Coordinates of C-alpha atoms in Angstrom, one line a residue:
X8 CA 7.9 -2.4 -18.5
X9 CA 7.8 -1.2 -22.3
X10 CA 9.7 2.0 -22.4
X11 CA 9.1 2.5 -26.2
X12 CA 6.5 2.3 -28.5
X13 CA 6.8 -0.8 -30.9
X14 CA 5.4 -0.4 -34.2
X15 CA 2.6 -3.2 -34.7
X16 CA 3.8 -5.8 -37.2
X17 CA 0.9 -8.5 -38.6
X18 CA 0.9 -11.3 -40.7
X19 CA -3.1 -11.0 -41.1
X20 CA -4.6 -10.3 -44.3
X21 CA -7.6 -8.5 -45.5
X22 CA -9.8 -10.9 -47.4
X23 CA -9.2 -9.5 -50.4
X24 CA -5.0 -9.1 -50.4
X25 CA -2.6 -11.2 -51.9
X26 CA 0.0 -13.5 -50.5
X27 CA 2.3 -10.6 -51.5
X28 CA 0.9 -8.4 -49.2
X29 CA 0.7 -10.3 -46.4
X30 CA 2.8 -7.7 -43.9
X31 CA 0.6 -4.6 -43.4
X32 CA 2.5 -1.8 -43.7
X33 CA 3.1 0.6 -40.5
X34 CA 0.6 3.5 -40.5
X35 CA 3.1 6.9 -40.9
X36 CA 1.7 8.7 -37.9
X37 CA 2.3 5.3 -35.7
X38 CA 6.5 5.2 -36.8
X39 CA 6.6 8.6 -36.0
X40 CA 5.2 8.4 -32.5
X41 CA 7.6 5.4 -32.3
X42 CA 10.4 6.9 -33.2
X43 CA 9.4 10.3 -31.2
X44 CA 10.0 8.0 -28.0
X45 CA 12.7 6.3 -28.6
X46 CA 14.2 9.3 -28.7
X47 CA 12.9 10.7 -26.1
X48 CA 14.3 8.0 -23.5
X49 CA 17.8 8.6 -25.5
X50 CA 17.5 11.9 -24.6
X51 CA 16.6 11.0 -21.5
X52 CA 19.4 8.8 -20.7
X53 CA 21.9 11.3 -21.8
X54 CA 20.7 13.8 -18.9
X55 CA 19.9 11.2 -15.7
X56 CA 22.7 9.3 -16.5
X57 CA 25.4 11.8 -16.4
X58 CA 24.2 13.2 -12.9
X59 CA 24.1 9.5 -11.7
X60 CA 20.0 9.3 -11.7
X61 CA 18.0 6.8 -13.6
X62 CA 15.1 8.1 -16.0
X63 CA 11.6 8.0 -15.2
X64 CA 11.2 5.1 -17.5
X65 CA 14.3 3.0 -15.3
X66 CA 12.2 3.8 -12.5
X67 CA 9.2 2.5 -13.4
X68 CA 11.1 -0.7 -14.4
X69 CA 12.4 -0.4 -10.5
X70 CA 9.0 -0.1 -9.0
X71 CA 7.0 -2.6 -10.6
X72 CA 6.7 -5.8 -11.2
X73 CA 8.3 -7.0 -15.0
X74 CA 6.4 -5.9 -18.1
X75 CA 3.3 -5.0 -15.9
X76 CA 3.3 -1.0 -16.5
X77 CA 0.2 0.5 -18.4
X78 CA 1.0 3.6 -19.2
X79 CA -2.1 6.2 -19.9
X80 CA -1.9 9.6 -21.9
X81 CA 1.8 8.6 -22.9
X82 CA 1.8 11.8 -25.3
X83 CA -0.4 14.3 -23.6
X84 CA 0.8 17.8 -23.6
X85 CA 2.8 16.8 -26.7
X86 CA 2.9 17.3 -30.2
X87 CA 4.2 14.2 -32.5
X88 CA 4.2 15.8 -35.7
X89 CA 6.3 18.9 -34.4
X90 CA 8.7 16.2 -32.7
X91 CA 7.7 17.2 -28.7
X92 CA 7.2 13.7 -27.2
X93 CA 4.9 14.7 -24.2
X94 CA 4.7 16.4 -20.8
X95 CA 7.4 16.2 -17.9
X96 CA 5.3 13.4 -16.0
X97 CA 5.0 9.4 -16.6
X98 CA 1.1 8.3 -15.6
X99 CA 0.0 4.8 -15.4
X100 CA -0.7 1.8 -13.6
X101 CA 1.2 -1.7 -12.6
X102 CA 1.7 -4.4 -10.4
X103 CA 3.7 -4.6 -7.2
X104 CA 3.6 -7.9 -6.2
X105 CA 1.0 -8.7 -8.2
X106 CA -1.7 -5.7 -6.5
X107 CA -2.0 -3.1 -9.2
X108 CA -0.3 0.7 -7.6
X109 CA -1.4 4.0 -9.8
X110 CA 1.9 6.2 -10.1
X111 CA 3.2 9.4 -11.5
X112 CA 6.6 9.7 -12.4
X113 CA 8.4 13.7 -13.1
X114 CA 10.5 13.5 -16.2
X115 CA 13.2 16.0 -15.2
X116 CA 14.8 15.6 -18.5
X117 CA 11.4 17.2 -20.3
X118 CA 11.7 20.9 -18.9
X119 CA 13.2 20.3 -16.1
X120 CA 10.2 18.2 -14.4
X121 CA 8.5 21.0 -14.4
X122 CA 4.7 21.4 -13.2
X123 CA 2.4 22.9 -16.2
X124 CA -1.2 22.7 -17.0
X125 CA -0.9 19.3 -19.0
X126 CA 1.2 17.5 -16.1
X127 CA -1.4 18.9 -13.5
X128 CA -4.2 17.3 -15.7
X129 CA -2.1 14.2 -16.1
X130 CA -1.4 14.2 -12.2
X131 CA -5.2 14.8 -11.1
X132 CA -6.4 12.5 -13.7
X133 CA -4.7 9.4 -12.6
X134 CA -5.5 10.3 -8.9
X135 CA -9.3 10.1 -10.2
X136 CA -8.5 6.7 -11.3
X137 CA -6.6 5.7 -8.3
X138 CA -9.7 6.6 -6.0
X139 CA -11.8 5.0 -8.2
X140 CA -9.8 1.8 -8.8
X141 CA -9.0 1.8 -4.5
X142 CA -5.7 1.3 -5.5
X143 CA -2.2 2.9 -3.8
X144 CA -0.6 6.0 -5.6
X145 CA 2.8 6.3 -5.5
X146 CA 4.8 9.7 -7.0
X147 CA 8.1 9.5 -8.2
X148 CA 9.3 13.0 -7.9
X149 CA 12.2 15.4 -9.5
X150 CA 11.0 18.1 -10.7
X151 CA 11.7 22.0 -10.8
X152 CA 9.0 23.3 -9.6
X153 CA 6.2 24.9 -11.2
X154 CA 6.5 26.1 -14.9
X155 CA 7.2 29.6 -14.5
X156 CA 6.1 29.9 -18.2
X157 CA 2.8 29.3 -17.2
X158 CA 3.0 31.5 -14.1
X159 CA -0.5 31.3 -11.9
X160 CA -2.1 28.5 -14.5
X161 CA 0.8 26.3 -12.8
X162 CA 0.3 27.3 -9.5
X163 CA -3.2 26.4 -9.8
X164 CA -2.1 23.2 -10.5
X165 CA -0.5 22.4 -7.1
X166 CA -3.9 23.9 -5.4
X167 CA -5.6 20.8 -7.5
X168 CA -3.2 18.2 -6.7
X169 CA -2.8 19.1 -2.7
X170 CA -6.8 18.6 -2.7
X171 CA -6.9 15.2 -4.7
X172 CA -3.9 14.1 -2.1
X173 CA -6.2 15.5 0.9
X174 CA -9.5 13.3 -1.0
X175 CA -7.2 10.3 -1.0
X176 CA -5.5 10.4 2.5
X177 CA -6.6 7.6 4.6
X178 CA -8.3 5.9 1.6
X179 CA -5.6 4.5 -0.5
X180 CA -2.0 4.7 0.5
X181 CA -0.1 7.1 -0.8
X182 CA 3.8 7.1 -0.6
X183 CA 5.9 9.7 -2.6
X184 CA 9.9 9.0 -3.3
X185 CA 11.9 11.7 -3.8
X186 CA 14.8 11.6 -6.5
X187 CA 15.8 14.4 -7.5
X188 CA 14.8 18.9 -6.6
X189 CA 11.7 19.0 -4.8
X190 CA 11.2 22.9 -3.5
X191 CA 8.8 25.7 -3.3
X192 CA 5.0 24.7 -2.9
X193 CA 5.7 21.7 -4.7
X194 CA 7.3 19.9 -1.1
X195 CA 3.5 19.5 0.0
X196 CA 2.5 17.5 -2.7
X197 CA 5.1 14.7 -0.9
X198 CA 4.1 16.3 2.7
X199 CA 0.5 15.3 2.4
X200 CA 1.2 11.5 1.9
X201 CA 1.5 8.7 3.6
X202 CA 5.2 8.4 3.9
X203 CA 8.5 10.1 2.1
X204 CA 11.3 8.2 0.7
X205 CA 14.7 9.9 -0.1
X206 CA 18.0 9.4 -1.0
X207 CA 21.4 10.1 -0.1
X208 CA 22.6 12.1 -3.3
X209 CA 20.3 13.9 -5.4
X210 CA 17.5 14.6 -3.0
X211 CA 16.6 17.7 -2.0
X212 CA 13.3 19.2 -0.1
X213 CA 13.1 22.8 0.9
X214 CA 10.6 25.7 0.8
X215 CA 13.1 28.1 -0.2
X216 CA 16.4 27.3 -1.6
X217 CA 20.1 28.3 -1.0
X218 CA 19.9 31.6 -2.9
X219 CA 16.8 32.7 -1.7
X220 CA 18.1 32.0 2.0
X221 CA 21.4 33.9 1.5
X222 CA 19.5 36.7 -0.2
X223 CA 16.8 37.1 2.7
X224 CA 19.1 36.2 5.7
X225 CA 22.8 36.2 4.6
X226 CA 23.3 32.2 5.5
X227 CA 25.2 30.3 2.8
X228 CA 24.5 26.9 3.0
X229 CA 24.1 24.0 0.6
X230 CA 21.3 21.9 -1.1
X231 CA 22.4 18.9 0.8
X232 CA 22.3 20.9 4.4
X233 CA 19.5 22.8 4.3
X234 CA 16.7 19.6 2.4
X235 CA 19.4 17.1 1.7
X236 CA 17.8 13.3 2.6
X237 CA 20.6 12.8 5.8
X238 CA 18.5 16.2 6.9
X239 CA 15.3 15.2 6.6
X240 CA 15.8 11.6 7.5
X241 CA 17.7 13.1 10.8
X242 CA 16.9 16.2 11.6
X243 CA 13.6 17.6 10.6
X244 CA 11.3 14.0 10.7
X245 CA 10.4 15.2 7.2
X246 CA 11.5 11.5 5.6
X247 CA 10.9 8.4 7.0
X248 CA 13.6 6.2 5.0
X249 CA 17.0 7.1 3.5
X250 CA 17.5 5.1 0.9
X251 CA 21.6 4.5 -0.1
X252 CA 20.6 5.0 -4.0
X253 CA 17.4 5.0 -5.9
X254 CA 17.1 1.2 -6.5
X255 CA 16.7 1.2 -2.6
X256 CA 14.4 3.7 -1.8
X257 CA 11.8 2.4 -4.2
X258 CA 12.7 -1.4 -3.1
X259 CA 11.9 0.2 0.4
X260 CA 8.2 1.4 -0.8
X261 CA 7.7 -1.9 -2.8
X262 CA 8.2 -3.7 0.9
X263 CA 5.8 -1.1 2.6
X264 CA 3.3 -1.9 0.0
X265 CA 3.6 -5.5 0.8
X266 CA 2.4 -4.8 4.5
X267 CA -0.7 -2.2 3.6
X268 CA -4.2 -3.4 1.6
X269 CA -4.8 -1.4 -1.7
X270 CA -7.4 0.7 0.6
X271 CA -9.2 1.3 3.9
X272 CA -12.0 -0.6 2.8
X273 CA -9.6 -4.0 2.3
X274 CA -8.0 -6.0 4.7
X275 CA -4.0 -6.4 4.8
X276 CA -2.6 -9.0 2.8
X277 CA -2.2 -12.5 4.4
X278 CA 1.5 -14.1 3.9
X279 CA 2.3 -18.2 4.2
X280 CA 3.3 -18.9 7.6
X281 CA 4.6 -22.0 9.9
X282 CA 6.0 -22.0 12.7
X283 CA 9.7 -23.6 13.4
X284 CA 11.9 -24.4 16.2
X285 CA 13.1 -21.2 15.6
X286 CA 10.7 -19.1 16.7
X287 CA 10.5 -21.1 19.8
X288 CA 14.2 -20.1 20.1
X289 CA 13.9 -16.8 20.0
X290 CA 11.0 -16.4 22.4
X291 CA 13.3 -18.4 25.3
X292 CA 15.9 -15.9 24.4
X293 CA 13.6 -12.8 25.3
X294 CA 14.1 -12.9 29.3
X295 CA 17.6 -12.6 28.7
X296 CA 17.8 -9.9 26.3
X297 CA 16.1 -7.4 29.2
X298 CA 18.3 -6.9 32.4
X299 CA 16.4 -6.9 35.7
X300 CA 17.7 -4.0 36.3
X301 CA 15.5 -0.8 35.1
X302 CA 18.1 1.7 34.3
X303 CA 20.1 -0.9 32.8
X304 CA 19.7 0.0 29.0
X305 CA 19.0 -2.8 26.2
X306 CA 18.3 -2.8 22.2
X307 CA 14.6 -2.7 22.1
X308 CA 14.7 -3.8 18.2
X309 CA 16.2 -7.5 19.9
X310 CA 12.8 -7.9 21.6
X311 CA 10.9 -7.4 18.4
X312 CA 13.0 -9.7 16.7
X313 CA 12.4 -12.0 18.6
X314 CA 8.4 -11.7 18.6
X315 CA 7.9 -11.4 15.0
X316 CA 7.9 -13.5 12.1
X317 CA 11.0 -14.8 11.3
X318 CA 12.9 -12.2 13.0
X319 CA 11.4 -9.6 10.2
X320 CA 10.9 -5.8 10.5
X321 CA 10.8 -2.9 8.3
X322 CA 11.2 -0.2 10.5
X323 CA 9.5 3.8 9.9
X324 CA 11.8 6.5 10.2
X325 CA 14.6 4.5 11.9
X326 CA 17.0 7.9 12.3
X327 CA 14.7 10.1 13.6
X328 CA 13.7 10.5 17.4
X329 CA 15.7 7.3 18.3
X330 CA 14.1 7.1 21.6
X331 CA 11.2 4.9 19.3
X332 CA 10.9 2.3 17.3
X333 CA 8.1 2.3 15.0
X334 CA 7.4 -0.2 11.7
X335 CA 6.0 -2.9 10.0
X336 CA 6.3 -6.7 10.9
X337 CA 3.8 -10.2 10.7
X338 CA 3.1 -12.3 13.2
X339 CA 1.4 -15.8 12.4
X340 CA 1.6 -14.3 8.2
X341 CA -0.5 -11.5 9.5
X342 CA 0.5 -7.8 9.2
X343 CA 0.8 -5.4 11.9
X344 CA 2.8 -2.2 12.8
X345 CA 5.0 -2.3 15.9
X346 CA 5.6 0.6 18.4
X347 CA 8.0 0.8 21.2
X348 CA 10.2 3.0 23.4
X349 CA 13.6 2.5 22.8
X350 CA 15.6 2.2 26.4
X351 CA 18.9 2.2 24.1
X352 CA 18.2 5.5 23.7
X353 CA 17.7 8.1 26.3
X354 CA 16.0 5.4 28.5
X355 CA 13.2 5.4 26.1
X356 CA 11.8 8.3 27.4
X357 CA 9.0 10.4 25.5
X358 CA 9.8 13.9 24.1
X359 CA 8.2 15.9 21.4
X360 CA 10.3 14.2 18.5
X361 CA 9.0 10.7 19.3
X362 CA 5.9 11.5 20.3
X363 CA 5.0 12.9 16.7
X364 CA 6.8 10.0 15.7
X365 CA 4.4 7.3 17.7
X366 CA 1.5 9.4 16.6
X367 CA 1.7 9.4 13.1
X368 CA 2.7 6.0 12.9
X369 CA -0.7 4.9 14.6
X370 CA -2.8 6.9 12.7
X371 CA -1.2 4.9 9.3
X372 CA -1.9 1.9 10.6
X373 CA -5.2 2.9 12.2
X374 CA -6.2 4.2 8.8
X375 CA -5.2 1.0 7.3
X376 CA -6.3 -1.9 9.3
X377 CA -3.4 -2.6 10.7
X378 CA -3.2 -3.7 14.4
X379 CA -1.2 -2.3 17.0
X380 CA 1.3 -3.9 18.9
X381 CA 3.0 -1.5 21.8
X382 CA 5.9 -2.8 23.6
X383 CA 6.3 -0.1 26.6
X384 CA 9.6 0.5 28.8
X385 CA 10.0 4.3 29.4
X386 CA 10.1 6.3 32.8
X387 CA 7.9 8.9 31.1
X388 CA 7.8 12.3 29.6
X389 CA 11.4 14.4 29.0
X390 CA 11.5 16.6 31.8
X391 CA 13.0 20.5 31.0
X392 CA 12.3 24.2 29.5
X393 CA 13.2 23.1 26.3
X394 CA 10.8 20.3 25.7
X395 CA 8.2 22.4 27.4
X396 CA 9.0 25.5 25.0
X397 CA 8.8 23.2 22.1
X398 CA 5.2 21.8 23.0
X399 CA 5.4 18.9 24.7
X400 CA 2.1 19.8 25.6
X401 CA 0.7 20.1 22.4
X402 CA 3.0 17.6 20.8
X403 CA 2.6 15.1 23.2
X404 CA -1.2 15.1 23.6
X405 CA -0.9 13.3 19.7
X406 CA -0.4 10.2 20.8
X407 CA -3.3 10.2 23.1
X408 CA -5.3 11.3 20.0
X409 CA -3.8 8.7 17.9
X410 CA -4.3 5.9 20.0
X411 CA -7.7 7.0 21.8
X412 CA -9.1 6.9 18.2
X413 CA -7.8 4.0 17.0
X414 CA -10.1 1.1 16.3
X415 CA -8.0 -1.2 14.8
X416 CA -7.3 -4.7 17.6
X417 CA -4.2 -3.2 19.8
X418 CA -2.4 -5.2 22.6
X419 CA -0.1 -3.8 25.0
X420 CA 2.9 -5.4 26.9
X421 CA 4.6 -3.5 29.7
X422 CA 8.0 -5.3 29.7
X423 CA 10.0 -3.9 32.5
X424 CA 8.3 0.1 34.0
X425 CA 5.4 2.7 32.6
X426 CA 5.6 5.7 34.5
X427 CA 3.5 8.9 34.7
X428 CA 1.7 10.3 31.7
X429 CA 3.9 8.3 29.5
X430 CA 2.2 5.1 30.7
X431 CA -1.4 6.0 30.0
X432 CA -0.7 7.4 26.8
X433 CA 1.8 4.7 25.6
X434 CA -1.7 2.1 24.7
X435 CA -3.0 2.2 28.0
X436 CA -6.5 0.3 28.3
X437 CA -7.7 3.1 29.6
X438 CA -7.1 4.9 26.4
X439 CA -8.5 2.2 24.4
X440 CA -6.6 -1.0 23.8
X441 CA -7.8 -4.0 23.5
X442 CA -5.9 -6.1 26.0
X443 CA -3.1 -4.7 28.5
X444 CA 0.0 -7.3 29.4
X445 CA 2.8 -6.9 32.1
X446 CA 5.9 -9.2 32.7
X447 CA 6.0 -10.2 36.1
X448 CA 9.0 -7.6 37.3
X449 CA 7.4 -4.8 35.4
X450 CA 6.9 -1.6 37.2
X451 CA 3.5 1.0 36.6
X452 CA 3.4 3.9 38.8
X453 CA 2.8 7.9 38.6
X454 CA 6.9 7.8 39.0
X455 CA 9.7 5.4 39.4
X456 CA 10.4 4.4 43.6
X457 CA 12.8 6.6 43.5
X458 CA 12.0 9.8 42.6
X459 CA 8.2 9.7 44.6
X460 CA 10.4 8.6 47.3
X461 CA 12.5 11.9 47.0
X462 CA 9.0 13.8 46.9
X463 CA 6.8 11.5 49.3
X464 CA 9.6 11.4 52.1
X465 CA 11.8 14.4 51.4
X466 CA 11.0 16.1 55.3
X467 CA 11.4 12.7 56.3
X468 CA 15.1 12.1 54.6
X469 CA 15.7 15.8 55.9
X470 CA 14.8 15.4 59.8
X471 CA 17.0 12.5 59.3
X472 CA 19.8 14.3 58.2
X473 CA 19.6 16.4 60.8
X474 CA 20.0 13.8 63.6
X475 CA 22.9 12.1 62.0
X476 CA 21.1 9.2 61.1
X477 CA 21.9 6.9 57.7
X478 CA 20.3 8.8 55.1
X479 CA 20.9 6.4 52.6
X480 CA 20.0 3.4 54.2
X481 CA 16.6 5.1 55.2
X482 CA 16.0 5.8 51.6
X483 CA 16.3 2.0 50.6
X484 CA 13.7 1.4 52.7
X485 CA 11.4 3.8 51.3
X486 CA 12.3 2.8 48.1
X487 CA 12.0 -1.0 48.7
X488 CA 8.6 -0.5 50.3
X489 CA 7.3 2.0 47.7
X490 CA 8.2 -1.0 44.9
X491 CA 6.2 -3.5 47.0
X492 CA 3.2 -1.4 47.4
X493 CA 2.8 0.7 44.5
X494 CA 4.9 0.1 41.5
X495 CA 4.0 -3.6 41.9
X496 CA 1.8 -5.0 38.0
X497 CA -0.1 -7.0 40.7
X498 CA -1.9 -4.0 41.7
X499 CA -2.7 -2.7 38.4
X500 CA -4.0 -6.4 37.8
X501 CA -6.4 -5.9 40.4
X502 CA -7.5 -2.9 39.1
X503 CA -8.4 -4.3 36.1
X504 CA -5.6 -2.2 34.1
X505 CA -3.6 -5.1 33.0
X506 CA -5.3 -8.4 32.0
X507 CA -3.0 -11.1 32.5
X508 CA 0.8 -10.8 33.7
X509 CA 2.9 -12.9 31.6
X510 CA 6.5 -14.6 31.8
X511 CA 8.7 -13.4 28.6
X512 CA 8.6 -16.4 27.2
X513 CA 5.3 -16.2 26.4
X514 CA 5.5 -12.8 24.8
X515 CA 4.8 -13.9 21.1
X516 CA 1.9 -16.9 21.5
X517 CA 0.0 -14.1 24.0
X518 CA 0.6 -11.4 21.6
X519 CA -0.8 -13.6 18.5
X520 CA -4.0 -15.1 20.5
X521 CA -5.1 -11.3 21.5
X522 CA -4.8 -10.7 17.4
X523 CA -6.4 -13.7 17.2
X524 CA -9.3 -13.3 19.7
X525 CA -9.7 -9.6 17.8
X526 CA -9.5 -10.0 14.1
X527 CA -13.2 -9.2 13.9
X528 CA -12.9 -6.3 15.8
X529 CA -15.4 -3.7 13.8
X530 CA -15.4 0.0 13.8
X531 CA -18.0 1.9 15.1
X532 CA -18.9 5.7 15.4
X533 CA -19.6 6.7 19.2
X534 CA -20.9 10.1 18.3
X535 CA -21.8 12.1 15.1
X536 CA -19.7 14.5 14.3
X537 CA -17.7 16.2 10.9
X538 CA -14.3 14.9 12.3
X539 CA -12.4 15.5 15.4
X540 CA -10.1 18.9 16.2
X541 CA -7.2 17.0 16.7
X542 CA -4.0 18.7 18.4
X543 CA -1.6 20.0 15.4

C-alpha cells in the first residue's frame, strides 16, 4: 500500500522542448498535496504510536495484500491549500488474497475519528461501490463518535450508514474490526455486520461510557470492564474473535474472507486439495477420541480435526457459550462451516447463549453458500428458572428458524445421543437437512434411559420400594430395556429419520459424498412472501 502521495517525475518531452528540459517540473498544487500527506501520516504516527496502536494507513498495509490499496476521495473533507489533509476516514479498495474487499478505515488521529458529514459521505459512498462491485466491506474502526460540532448533521450520518449496512447484509460480507473507542450510536454500525473483531487493549464497545454510567447509576467501572474485548468476546457474545493485538485481529478477518465468496450471488472459493495418509490417520483415530460411555465427556474440536482438511479450523466466537463449537473448515478444498455441541462443556447441552450462538452462525453461512455440517452429542435443552426467565423459549426457537430456512446442502451426524427438543432442532431432517447420519452406539430419544425411566416407571420403582425389593437393580432393567427399544438409531432408521448408520471411521468420506451428491443443490421459494417474522 502507498501511504503518501509521490510527486510524478517524467523523462517525456513535449515535441517542441529541449534536451534541457527534459524533466517536467512538479505542478505546485501536486507538491503541496504531497507534502500535506506526508505529514499527515507523521502526524499520525506520533499519536497511534504512543498509545501502542498502528495508524490507519499501517492497517491498511495489515489488511491487504502488498501495494494493492486504491484509495478513493484521499482528500475529501479537506482543504490542501489551508494545510487540512482530509476527513477522519481512509476509503478504498484492495486485494485480500487476490479477491478485491471495499474498506473504510477511522483516522483517530484526524479529530479524534470522529463521524462528520464528509466521513458519512465517504462511508456511504464506498458502500455504493461495494454493492455495486459485490464485493466484501470491511471497517476498520476507532473513532469518537459523532462530531459533536456538527450536532444532528452527524447523527444523520449514522441513520445513513446503519441503512447502507442493513441494504448490504446477506449480500456481500461485511466484517467490522474494532481498534480503538467505539460508543454511543456508533456501536451499531459494527452490530449490524457480519462478524466483530477486537482486541485485547484498546478496544472498547459500549452504549454509554464509564462517566455517563457512574453519573446515572453511581457504578464506577472501567473502559475495559464495562466494552473491553475480554467482555464482549466472553461475556456479552457481542465479538466473535479476540484478537492478542491488531496484526491478529485483521490476520483473523483476512482468513474468514478466505472461506466466504465476494457475495451471495458467488460460490465459495475452491482451495488445492489431495488426500494423504494422514487423513486416513486421523479418521481411524475418531472411534477412540469418543468414550462409549455417554456422560463420559470428550473435546468435541478433536472430532472435527479429525474430519476436516488437514486438521484445519477457524473457529466463530470460540469464548462465548462454550457448550458450541461453531466455524469455518474445508473438506476435499471445499468450504463449509461446522456446528457442534460441545460435551467438554456442560455435556454439550443447549441453553440460550449457544443457541444464539448456533443460530447466527447458520444464517452466515446460509446467506453465503456455505454448507452445513452439524456434529450432534447433547442430552437437550438446559433445564431451570433461569434459562426459562432468560427466553429459552424465544431464544431457542432461533435455531429452528435458522436451520428450517436454510437451503444451503447440510448433513447431520449423530455421534453418540440427541435427546428431546435439542435433537430436532440440532439439523434434524425433519427440519430440513439434507441427509441425517448416526454412529452405530448413538442414542435418539424424547430423553436419555434414564430419566424417562424415572418418569415412565416412577409408581413402579415406588411399589418396589415399598416391598423391600432391589430398587436399583429394578431400574437397570428398565433402563437396559428402554435403550433397546427406544433410544436404539435402528429405530429412527426405520423411520426414515436417519439415512444410513455409519462406523466412525467413515465419518469424513460420508460427510464429503453427501457435499458431494449436493453441490447443486438450488434455492427455491416455497411461498411468496416480504420475508419471514423471525423470533428476535
Amino acid at each position: 500500500m502507498t501511504s503518501t502521495i509521490s510527486a510524478p517525475q517524467s523523462s517525456v518531452q513535449p515535441a517542441n522542448t529541449t534536451a534541457q528540459d527534459a524533466t517536467q517540473p512538479i505542478r505546485p498544487a501536486v507538491g503541496r498535496a504531497a507534502e500535506l500527506a506526508r505529514t499527515a501520516e507523521e502526524h499520525a504516527r506520533e499519536r497511534q504510536h504512543a498509545k501502542g496502536k498502528g495508524t490507519a494507513r499501517e492497517r491498511l498495509d495489515l489488511l491487504f495484500d502488498a501495494d494493492s490499496f486504491q484509495e478513493i476521495g484521499r482528500f475529501v473533507g479537506g482543504d490542501i491549500n489551508k494545510g487540512v489533509a482530509g476527513s477522519a476516514v481512509i476509503t478504498g479498495f484492495g486485494k485480500v488474497y487476490g479477491r478485491t474487499v471495499a474498506v473504510y478505515a477511522q483516522d483517530f488521529s484526524v479529530r479524534g475519528g470522529t463521524l462528520g458529514v464528509a466521513e458519512g459521505e465517504k462511508i456511504c459512498h464506498l458502500m455504493d461501490m461495494a454493492i455495486s462491485l459485490k464485493v466484501p466491506i470491511v471497517a476498520l474502526i476507532d473513532s469518537g463518535g459523532a462530531r459533536i460540532q456538527e450536532g444532528v448533521a452527524a447523527l444523520s450520518q449514522y441513520g445513513r450508514i446503519f441503512k447502507k449496512t442493513c441494504e448490504a447484509s446477506g449480500f456481500v460480507p461485511q466484517i467490522s474490526i474494532i481498534l480503538g473507542p467505539c460508543a454511543g450510536g456508533a456501536v451499531y454500525c459494527p452490530a449490524l455486520t457480519d462478524l466483530i473483531i477486537m482486541t485485547r487493549e484498546n478496544s472498547d464497545m459500549f452504549v454509554t461510557g464509564p462517566n455517563v454510567v457512574k453519573a446515572s447509576t453511581g457504578e464506577m467501572i472501567s473502559m475495559a470492564d464495562l466494552g473491553g474485548g475480554y467482555v464482549h468476546n466472553v461475556v456479552s457474545g457481542v465479538a466473535h474473535y479476540l484478537g492478542e493485538d491488531e496484526a491478529d485481529a485483521i490476520d483473523y478477518a483476512r482468513t474468514v474472507l478466505a472461506y466466504l465468496p465476494s457475495n451471495c450471488q458467488s460460490e465459495p472459493p475452491v482451495f488445492a486439495y489431495a488426500s494423504t495418509h494422514a487423513d486416513q490417520a486421523a479418521a481411524a483415530r475418531i472411534a477412540s477420541i469418543v468414550p462409549d460411555n455417554d456422560r463420559q465427556p470428550y473435546d468435541m474440536l478433536d472430532v472435527i480435526h479429525c474430519i476436516v482438511d488437514y486438521g484445519e479450523f477457524v473457529q466463530v466466537q470460540e469464548l462465548y457459550a462454550k457448550s458450541a463449537v461453531v466455524g469455518f473448515a474445508c473438506i476435499e478444498g471445499h468450504p463449509v462451516g461446522i456446528v457442534a455441541n460441545q460435551p467438554n462443556v456442560l455435556a454439550g447441552i443447549l441453553d440460550v447463549e449457544s443457541s444464539e450462538k448456533v443460530a447466527r452462525f447458520v444464517r452466515l453461512c446460509d446467506a453465503f453458500n456455505l454448507p452445513v455440517v452439524t456434529l450432534v452429542d447433547t442430552p437437550g435443552y438446559k433445564p431451570g428458572s433461569d434459562q426459562e426467565h432468560a427466553g429459552i423459549i424465544r431464544r431457542g426457537a432461533k435455531v429452528i428458524y435458522a436451520y428450517a430456512n436454510a437451503q444451503v446442502p447440510m448433513v447431520t451426524v449423530i455421534l453418540r445421543k440427541a435427546f428431546g427438543g435439542a435433537y430436532i432442532v440440532m439439523g434434524s431432517k425433519a427440519i430440513g437437512a439434507d441427509v441425517n447420519l448416526a454412529w452405530p452406539s448413538s442414542q435418539i430419544a424424547v430423553l436419555g434411559a434414564q430419566g424417562a425411566v424415572n418418569i415412565i416407571h416412577r409408581k413402579d420403582l415406588q411399589k418396589a420400594k415399598e416391598r423391600g425389593q432391589d430398587v436399583e437393580a429394578l431400574r437397570a432393567k428398565y433402563v437396559a430395556d428402554y435403550q433397546t427399544t427406544t433410544v436404539n438409531a435402528n429405530l429412527a432408521m426405520e423411520t426414515g429419520q436417519i439415512d444410513a448408520m455409519i462406523d466412525p471411521e467413515q465419518t469424513r468420506d460420508a460427510i464429503a459424498g453427501v457435499l458431494r451428491t449436493f453441490a447443486g443443490k438450488r434455492r427455491f421459494r416455497p411461498v411468496e412472501k416480504h420475508h419471514g417474522n423471525q423470533p428476535m
